[in-house]
mmCIF file of C-alpha atoms in Angstrom:
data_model
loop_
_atom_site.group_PDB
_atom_site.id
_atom_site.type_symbol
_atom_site.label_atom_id
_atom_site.label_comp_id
_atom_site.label_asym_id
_atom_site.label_seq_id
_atom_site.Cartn_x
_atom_site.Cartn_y
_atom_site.Cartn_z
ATOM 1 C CA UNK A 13 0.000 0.000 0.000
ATOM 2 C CA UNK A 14 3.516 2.344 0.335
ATOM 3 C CA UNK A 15 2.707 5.700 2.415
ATOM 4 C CA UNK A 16 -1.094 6.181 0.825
ATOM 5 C CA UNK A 17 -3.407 7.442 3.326
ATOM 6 C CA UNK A 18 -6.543 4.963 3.427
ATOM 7 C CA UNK A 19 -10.180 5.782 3.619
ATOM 8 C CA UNK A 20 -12.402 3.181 4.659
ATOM 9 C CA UNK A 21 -15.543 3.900 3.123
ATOM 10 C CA UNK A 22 -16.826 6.499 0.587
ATOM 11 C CA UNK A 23 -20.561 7.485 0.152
ATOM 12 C CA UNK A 24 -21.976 7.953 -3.193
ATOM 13 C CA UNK A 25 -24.720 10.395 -4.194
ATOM 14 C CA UNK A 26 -27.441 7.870 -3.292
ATOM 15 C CA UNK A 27 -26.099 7.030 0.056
ATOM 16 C CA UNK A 28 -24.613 3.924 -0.203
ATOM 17 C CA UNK A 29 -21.140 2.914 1.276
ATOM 18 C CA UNK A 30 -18.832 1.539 -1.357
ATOM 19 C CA UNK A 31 -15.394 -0.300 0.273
ATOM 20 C CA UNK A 32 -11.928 0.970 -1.002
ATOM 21 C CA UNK A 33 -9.773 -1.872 -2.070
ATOM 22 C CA UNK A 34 -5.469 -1.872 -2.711
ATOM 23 C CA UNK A 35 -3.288 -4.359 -3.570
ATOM 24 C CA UNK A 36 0.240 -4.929 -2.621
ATOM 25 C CA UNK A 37 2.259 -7.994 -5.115
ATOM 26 C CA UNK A 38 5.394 -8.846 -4.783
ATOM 27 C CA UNK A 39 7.985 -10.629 -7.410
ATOM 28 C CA UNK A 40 10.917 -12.458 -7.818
ATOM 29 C CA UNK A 41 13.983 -11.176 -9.597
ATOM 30 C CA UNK A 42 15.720 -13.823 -11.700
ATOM 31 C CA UNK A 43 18.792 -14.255 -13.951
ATOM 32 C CA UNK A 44 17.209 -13.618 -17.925
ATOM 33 C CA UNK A 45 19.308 -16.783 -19.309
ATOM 34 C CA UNK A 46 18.428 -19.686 -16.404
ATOM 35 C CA UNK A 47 15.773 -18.522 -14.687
ATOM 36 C CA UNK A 48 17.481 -18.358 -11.361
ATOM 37 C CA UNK A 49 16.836 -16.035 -8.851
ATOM 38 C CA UNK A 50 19.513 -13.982 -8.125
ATOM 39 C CA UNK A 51 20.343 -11.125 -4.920
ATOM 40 C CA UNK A 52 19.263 -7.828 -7.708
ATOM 41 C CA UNK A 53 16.996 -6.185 -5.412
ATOM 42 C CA UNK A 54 19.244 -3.283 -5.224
ATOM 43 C CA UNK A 55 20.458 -2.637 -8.589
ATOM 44 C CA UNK A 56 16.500 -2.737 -9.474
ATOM 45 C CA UNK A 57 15.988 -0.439 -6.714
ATOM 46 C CA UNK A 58 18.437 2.500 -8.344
ATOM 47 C CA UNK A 59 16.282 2.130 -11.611
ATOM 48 C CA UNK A 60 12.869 2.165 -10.326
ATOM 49 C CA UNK A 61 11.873 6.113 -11.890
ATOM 50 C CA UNK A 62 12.206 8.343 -8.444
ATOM 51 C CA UNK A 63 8.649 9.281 -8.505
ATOM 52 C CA UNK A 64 7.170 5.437 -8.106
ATOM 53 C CA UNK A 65 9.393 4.829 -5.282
ATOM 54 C CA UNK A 66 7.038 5.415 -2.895
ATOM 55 C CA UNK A 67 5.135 2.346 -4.088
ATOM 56 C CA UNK A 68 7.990 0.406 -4.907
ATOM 57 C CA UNK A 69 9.848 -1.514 -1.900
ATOM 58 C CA UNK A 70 12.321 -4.427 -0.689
ATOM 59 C CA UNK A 71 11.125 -7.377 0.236
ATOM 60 C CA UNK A 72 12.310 -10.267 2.954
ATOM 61 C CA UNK A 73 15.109 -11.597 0.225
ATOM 62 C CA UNK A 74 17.117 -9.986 -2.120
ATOM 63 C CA UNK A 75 15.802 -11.839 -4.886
ATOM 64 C CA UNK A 76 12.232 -10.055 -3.799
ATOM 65 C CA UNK A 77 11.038 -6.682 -4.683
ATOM 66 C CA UNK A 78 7.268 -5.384 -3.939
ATOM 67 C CA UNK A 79 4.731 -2.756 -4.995
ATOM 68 C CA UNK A 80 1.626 -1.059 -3.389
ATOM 69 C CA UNK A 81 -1.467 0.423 -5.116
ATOM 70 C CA UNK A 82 -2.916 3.646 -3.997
ATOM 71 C CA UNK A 83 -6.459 2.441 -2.120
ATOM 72 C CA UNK A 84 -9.096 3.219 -4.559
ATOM 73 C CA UNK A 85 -12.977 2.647 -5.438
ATOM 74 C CA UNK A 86 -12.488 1.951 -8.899
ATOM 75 C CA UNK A 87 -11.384 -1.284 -10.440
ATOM 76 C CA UNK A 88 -10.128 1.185 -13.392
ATOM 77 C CA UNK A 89 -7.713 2.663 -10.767
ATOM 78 C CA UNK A 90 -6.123 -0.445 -9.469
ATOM 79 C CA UNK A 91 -6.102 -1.777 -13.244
ATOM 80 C CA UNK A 92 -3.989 1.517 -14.188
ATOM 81 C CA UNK A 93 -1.858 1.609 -10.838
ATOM 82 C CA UNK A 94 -0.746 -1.926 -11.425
ATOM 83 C CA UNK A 95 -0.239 -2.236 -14.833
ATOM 84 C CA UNK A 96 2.184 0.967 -14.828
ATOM 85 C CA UNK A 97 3.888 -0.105 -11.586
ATOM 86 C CA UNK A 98 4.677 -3.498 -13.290
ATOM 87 C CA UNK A 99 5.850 -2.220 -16.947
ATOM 88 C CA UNK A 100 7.794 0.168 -14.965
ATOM 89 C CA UNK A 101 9.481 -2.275 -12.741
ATOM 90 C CA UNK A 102 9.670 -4.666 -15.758
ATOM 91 C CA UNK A 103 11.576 -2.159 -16.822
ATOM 92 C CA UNK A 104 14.022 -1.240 -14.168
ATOM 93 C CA UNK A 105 14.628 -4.964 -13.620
ATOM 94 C CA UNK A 106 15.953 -4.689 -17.266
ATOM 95 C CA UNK A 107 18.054 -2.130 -17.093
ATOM 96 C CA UNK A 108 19.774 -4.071 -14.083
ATOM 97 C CA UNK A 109 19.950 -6.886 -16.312
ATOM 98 C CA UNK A 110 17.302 -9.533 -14.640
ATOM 99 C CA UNK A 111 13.737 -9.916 -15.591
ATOM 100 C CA UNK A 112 10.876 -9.723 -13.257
ATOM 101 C CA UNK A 113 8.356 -12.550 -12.527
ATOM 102 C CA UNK A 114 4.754 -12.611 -11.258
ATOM 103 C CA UNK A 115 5.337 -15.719 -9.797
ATOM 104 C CA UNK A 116 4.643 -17.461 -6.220
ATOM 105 C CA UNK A 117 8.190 -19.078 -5.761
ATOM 106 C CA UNK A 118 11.168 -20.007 -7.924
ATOM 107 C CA UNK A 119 10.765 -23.267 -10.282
ATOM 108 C CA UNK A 120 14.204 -23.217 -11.254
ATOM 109 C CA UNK A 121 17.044 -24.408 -9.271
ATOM 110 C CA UNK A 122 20.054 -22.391 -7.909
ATOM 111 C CA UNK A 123 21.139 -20.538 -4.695
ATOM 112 C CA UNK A 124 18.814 -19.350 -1.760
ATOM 113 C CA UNK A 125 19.451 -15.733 -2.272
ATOM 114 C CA UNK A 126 20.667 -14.093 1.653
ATOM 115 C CA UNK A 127 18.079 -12.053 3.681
ATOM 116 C CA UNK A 128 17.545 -7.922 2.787
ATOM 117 C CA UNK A 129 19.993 -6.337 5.544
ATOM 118 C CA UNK A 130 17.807 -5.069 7.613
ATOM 119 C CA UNK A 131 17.925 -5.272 11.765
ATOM 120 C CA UNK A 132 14.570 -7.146 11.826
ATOM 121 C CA UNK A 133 15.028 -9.464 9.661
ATOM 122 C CA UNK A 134 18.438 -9.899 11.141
ATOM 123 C CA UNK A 135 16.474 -10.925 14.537
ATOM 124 C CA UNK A 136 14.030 -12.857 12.268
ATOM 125 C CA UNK A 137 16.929 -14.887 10.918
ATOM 126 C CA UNK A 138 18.343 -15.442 14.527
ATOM 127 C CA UNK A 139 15.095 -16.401 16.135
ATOM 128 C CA UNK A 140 14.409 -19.083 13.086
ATOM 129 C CA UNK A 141 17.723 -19.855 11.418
ATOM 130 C CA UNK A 142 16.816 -22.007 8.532
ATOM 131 C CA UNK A 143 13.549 -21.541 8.005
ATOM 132 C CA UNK A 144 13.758 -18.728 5.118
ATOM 133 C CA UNK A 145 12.025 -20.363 2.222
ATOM 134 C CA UNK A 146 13.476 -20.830 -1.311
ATOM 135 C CA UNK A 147 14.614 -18.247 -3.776
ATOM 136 C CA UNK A 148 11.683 -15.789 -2.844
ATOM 137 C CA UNK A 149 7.871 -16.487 -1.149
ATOM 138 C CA UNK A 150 5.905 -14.230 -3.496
ATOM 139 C CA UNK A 151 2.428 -13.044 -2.385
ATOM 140 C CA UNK A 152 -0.225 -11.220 -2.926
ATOM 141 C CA UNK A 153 -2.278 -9.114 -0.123
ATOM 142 C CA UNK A 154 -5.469 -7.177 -0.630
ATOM 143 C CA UNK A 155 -6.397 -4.310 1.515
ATOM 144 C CA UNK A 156 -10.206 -3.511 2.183
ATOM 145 C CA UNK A 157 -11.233 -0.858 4.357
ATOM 146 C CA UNK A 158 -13.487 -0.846 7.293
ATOM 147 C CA UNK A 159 -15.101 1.351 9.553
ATOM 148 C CA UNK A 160 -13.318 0.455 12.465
ATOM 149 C CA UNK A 161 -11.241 -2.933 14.058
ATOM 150 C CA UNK A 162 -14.154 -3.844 16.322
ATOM 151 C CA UNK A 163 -15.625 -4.769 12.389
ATOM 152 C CA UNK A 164 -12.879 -6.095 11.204
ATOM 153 C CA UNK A 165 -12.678 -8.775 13.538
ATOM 154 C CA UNK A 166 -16.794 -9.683 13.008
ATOM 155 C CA UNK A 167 -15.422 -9.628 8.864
ATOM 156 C CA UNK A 168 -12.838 -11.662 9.342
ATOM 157 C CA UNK A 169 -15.444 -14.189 11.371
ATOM 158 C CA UNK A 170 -17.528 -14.269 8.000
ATOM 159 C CA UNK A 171 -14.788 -14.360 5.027
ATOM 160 C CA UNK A 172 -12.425 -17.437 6.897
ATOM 161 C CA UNK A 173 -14.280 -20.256 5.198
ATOM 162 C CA UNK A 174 -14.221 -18.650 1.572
ATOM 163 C CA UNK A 175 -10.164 -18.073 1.968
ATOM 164 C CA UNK A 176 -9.753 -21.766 0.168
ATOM 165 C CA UNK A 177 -11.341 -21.161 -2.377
ATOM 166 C CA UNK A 178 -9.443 -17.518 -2.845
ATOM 167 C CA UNK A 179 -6.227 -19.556 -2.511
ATOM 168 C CA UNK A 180 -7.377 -22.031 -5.360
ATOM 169 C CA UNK A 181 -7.883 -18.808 -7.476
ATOM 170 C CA UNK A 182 -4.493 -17.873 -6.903
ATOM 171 C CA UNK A 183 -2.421 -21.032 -7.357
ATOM 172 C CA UNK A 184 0.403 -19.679 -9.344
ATOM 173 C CA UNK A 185 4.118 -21.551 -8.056
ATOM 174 C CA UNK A 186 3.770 -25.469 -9.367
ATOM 175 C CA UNK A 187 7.283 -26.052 -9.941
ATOM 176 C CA UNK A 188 10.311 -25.702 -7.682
ATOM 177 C CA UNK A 189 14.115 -26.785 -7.779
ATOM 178 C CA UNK A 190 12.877 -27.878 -11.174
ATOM 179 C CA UNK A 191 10.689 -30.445 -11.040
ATOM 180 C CA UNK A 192 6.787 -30.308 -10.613
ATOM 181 C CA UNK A 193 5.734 -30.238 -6.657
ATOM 182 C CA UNK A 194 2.689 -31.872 -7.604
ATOM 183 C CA UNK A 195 1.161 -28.728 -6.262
ATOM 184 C CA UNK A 196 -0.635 -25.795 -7.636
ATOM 185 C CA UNK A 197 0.714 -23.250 -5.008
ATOM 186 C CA UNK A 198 4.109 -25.008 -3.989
ATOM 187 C CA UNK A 199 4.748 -20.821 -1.944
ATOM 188 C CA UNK A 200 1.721 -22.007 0.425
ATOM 189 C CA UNK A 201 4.028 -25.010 1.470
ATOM 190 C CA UNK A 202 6.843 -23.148 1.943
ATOM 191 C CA UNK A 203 5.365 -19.828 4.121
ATOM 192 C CA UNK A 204 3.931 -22.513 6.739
ATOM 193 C CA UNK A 205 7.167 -23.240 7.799
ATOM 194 C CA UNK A 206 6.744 -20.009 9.641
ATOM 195 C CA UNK A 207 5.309 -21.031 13.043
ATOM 196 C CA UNK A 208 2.792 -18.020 13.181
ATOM 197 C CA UNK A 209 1.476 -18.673 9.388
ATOM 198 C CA UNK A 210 -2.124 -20.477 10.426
ATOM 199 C CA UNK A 211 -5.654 -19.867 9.128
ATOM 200 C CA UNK A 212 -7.242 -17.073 10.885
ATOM 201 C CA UNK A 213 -8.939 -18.549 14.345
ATOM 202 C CA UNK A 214 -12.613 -17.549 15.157
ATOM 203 C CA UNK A 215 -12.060 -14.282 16.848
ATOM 204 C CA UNK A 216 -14.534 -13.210 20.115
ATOM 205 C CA UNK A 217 -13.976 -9.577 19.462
ATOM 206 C CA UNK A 218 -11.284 -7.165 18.719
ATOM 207 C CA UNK A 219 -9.737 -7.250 22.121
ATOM 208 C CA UNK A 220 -9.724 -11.381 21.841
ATOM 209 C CA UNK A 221 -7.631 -10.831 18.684
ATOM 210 C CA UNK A 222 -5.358 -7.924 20.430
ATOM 211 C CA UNK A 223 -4.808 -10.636 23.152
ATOM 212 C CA UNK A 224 -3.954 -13.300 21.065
ATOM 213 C CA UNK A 225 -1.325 -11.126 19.469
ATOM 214 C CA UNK A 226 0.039 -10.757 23.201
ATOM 215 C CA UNK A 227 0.321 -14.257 23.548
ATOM 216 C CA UNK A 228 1.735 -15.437 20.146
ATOM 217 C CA UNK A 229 4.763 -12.526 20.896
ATOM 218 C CA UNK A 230 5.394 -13.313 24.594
ATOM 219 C CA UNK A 231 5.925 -17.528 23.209
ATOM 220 C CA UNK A 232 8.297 -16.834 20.870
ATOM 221 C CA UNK A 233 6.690 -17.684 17.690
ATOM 222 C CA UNK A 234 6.560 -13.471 16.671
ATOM 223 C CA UNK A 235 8.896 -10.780 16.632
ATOM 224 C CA UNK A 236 5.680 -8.450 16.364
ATOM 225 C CA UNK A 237 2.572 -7.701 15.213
ATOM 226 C CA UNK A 238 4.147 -7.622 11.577
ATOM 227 C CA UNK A 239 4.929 -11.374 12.068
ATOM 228 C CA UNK A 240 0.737 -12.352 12.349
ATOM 229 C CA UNK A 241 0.873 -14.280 9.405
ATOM 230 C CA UNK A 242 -2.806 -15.736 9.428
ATOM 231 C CA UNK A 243 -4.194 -15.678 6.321
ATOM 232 C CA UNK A 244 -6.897 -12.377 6.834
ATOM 233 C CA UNK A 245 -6.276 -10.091 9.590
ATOM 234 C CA UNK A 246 -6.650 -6.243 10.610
ATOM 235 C CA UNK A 247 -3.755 -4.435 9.225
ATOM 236 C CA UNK A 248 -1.077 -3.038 11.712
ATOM 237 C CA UNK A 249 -0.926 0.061 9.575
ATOM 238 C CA UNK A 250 -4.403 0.801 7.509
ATOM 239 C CA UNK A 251 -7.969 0.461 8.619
ATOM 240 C CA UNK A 252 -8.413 -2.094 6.645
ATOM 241 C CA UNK A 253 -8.733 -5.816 6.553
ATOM 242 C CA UNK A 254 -6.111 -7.275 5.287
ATOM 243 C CA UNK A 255 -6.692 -10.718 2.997
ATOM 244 C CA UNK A 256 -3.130 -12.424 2.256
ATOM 245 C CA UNK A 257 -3.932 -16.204 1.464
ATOM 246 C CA UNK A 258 -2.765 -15.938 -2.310
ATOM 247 C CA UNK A 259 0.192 -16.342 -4.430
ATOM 248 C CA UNK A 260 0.990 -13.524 -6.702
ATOM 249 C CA UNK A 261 -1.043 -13.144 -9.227
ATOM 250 C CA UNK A 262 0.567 -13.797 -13.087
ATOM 251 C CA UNK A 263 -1.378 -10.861 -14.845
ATOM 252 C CA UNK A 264 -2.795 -7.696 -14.118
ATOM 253 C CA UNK A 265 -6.348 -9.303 -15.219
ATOM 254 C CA UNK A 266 -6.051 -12.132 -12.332
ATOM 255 C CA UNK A 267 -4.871 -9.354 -10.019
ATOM 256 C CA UNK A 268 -7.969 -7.118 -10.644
ATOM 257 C CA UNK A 269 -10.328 -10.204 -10.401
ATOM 258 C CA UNK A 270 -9.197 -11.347 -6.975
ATOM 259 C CA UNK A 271 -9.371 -7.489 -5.389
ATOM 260 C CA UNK A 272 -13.206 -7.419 -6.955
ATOM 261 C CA UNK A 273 -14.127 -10.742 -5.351
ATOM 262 C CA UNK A 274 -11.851 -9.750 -1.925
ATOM 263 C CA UNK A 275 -13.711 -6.146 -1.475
ATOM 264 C CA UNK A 276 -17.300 -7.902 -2.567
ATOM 265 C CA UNK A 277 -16.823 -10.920 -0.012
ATOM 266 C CA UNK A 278 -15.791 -8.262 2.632
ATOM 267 C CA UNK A 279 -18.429 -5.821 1.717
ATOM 268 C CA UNK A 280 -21.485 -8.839 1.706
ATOM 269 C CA UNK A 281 -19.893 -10.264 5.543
ATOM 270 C CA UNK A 282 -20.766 -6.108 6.173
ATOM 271 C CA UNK A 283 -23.908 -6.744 4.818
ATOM 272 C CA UNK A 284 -24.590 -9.684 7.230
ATOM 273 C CA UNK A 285 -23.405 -8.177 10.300
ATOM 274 C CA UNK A 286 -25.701 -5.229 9.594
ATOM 275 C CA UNK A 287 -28.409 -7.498 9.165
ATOM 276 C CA UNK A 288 -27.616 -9.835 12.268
ATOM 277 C CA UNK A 289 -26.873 -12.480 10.501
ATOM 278 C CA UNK A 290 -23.811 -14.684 12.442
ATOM 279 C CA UNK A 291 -21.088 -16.237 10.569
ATOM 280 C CA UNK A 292 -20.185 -19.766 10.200
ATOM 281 C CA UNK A 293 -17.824 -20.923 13.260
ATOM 282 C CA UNK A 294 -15.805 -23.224 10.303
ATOM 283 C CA UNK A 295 -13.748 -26.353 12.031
ATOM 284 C CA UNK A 296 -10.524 -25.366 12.526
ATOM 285 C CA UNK A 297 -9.087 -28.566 11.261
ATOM 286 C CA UNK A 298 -11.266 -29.130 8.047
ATOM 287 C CA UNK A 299 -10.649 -25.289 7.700
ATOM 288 C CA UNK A 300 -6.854 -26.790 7.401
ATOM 289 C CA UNK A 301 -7.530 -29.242 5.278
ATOM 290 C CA UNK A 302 -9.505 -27.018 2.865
ATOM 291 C CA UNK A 303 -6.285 -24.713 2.408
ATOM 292 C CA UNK A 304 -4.275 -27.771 2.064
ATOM 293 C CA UNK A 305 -6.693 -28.939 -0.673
ATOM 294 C CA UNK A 306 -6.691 -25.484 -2.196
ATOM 295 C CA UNK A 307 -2.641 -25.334 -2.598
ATOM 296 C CA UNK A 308 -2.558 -29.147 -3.869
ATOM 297 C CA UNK A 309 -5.055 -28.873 -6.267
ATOM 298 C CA UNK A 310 -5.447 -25.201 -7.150
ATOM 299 C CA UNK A 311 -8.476 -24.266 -9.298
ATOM 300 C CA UNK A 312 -8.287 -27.118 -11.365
ATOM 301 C CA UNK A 313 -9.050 -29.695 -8.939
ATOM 302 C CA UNK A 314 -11.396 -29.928 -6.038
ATOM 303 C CA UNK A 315 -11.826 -28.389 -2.597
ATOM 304 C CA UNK A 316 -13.508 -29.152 0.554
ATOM 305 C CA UNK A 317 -17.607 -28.130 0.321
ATOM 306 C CA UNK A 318 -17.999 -26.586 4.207
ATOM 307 C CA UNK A 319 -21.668 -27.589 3.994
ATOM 308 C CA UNK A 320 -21.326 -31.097 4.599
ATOM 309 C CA UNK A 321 -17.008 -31.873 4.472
ATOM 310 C CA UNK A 322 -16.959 -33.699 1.002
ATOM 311 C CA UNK A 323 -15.023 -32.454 -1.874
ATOM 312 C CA UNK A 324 -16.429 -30.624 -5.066
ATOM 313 C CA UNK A 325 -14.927 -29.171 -8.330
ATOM 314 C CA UNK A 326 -13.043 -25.781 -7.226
ATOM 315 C CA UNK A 327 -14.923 -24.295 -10.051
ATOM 316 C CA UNK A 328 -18.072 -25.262 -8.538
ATOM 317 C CA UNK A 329 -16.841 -23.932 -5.127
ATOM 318 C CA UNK A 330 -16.310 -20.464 -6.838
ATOM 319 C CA UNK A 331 -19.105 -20.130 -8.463
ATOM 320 C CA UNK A 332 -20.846 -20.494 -5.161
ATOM 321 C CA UNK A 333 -18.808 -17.767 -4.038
ATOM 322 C CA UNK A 334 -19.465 -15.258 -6.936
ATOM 323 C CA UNK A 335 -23.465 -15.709 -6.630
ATOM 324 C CA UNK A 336 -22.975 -15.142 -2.760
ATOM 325 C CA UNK A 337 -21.013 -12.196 -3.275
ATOM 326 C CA UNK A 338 -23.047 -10.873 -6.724
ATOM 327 C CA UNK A 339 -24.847 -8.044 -5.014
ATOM 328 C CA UNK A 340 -21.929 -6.480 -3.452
ATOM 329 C CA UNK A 341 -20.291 -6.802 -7.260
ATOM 330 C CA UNK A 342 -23.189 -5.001 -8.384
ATOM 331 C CA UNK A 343 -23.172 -2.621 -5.709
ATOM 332 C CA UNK A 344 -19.888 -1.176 -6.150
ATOM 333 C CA UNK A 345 -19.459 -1.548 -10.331
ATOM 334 C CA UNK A 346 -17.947 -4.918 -10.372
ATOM 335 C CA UNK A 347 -19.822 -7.141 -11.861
ATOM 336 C CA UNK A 348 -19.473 -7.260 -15.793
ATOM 337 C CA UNK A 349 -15.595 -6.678 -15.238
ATOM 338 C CA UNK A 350 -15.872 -9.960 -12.771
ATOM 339 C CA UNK A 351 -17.830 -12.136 -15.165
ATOM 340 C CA UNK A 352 -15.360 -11.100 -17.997
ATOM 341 C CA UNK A 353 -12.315 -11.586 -16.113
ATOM 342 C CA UNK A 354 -14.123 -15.057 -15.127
ATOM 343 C CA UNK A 355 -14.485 -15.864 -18.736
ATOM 344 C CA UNK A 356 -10.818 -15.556 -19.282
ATOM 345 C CA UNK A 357 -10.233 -17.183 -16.017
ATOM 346 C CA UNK A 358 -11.862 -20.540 -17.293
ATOM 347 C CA UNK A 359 -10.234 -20.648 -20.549
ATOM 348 C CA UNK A 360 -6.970 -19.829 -19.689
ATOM 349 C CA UNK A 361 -7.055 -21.579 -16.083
ATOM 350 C CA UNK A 362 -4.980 -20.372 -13.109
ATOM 351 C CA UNK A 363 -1.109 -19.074 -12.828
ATOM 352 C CA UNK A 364 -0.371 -23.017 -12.123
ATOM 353 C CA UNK A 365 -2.404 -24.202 -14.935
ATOM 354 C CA UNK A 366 -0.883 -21.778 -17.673
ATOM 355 C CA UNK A 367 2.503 -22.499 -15.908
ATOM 356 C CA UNK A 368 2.286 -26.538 -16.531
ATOM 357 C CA UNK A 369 0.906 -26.063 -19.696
ATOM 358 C CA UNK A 370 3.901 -24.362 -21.182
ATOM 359 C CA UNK A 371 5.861 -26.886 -19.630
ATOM 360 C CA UNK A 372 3.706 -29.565 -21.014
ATOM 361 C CA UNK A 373 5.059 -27.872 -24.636
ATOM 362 C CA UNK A 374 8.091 -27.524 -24.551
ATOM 363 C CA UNK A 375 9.973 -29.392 -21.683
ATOM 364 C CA UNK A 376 11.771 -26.450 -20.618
ATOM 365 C CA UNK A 377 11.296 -24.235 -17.669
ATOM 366 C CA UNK A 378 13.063 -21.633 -19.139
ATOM 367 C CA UNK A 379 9.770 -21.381 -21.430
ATOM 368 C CA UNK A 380 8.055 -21.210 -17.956
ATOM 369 C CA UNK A 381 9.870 -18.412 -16.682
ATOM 370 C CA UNK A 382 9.577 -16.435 -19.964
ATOM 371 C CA UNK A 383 5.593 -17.155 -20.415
ATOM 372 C CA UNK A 384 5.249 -15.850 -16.413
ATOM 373 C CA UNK A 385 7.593 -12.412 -17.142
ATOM 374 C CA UNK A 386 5.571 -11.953 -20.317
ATOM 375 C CA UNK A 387 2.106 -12.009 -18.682
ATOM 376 C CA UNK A 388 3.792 -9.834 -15.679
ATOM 377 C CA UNK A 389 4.657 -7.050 -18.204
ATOM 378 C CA UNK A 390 0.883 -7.656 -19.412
#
């Protein structure tokens, strides 16, 4: 989100309150000829133009680089913000002379590049030692606003057993240390290593969640309140919920899609709470499960149906999610741009899909890598 102020709500002319929505994505840096990643944060850094650099940052490793959209009602406005903060660091990348990839974690093999020098993730690395994963962890967080965090917590409540199916949407990191994982999101594997990385817990109210933070820091597992890596929570920084189950997206089209269906889930659990209506206290452990599901099989495969604990088509599971949610598309503009974006979605499947299916080609991950930069730089 860089410095942007954040509004949580705007009102239109008739009176209704329509949810900002920002995305943050971050991206691995990789050598043009193998594929590797390689430690080019820096030299990207010094060619990022100086007036995006307030929405252009470092990331854990120095094969990782990240960007932040100004907050906005308009899916025009992310579109725009995104697609020139990509072409531009597209383009800084190559003038360093490494290429930039939309992807969730490295498929080809080579080095683990070292840790951004930076005195907390210093302590991070001393606390954890070996638990940095990969060439780069690559995700993708969406920022909704709220009124205040006594909401947030209810919204977080409501959206928890929909994250799967977000996560399915996302898959987009199949192949690591190159071979296929045999998952769709191999990143999800990797960031819960990271003792605090969990689903988000049913939450009594905002001082509940406040308290839990106390705990988690006091036995060891955090630093902070930066290291609550569950996969919605209130933001440390914004009023905002924060949703940061998925793998970065590949294009600017799956990017836009997600933050719709993110702001219209979080606006429709608004909707309920208004009305009185209680969300679904989701078993923890099938809650598990269903995010295990959702990284093994992505979108392409099937996920865990909450009604009754059997598995269904992923598909099927989304398009549950998009009729639950259609109102609040309507609402705030969404919905012709969703069901386009969904049209694509189904014929060109998810990151991981597109991702084997060049591999399935040509036998060469080097194909991979330049198919993912190509749809980065849209």
């Amino acid at each position: 989100m860089g410095s942007q102020a954040v509004e949580a709500t705007a009102r239109t002319p008739e009176g209704t309150d329509l949810l900002t929505v920002g995305v943050e994505e971050e991206f691995l840096l990789v050598d043009p000829h193998t594929g590797a990643a390689v430690p080019a944060v820096d030299l990207v850094m010094e060619q990022v133009p100086a007036e995006l650099r307030g929405q252009v940052e470092r990331e854990f490793q120095t094969s990782q680089i990240e960007i932040g959209s100004p907050p906005g009602l308009e899916l025009s406005s992310i579109r725009h913000s995104l697609g020139m903060l990509r072409a531009a660091l597209a383009d800084a990348a190559e003038r360093a002379g490494v290429r930039l990839l939309a992807i969730g974690t490295g498929p080809v093999e080579g080095p683990v590049p070292p840790v951004v020098d930076k005195p907390r993730f210093d302590r991070m690395i001393e606390r954890f030692r070996l638990l940095v994963p990969g060439p780069g962890n690559n995700g993708m967080h969406v920022h909704v606003g709220v009124p205040d965090p006594e909401t947030g917590v209810q919204v977080l409540n409501h959206v928890r057993p929909w994250l799967p199916v977000l996560q399915a949407v996302t898959t987009n990191s199949p192949f690591a240390r190159g071979a296929d994982t045999g998952y769709a999101s191999w990143r999800s594997v990797e960031w819960e290593h990271w003792p605090s990385v969990a689903p988000t817990p049913w939450l009594e109210s905002h001082e509940h969640y406040q308290r839990l933070i106390r705990q988690l820091i006091a036995t060891g597992v955090m630093l902070d309140e930066g290291m609550l890596y569950w996969y919605a929570r209130l933001s440390a920084k914004y009023p905002t919920v924060e949703l940061r189950i998925g793998d970065v997206c590949p294009s600017v089209d799956d990017s836009v899609l997600v933050a719709a269906l993110v702001r219209a889930l979080v606006a429709t659990a608004m909707t309920d709470i208004a009305a009185g209506r209680p969300a679904v206290n989701t078993d923890h452990h099938l809650l598990v499960a269903a995010h295990w599901r959702a990284a093994h099989d992505g979108l392409e495969g099937e996920g865990v149906d909450f009604t009754n604990g059997e598995l269904r088509p992923a598909w099927e599971l989304l398009d549950r999610m998009v009729d639950r949610v259609r109102p609040a598309l309507a609402e705030h503009g969404d919905l012709d741009e969703v069901t386009d974006l969904l049209g694509g979605l189904r014929r060109h499947g998810s990151g991981a899909a597109r991702q084997r299916a060049v591999y399935a080609r040509t036998g060469r991950l080097q194909d991979v890598v330049a198919d993912v930069a190509r749809q980065t730089r849209g």
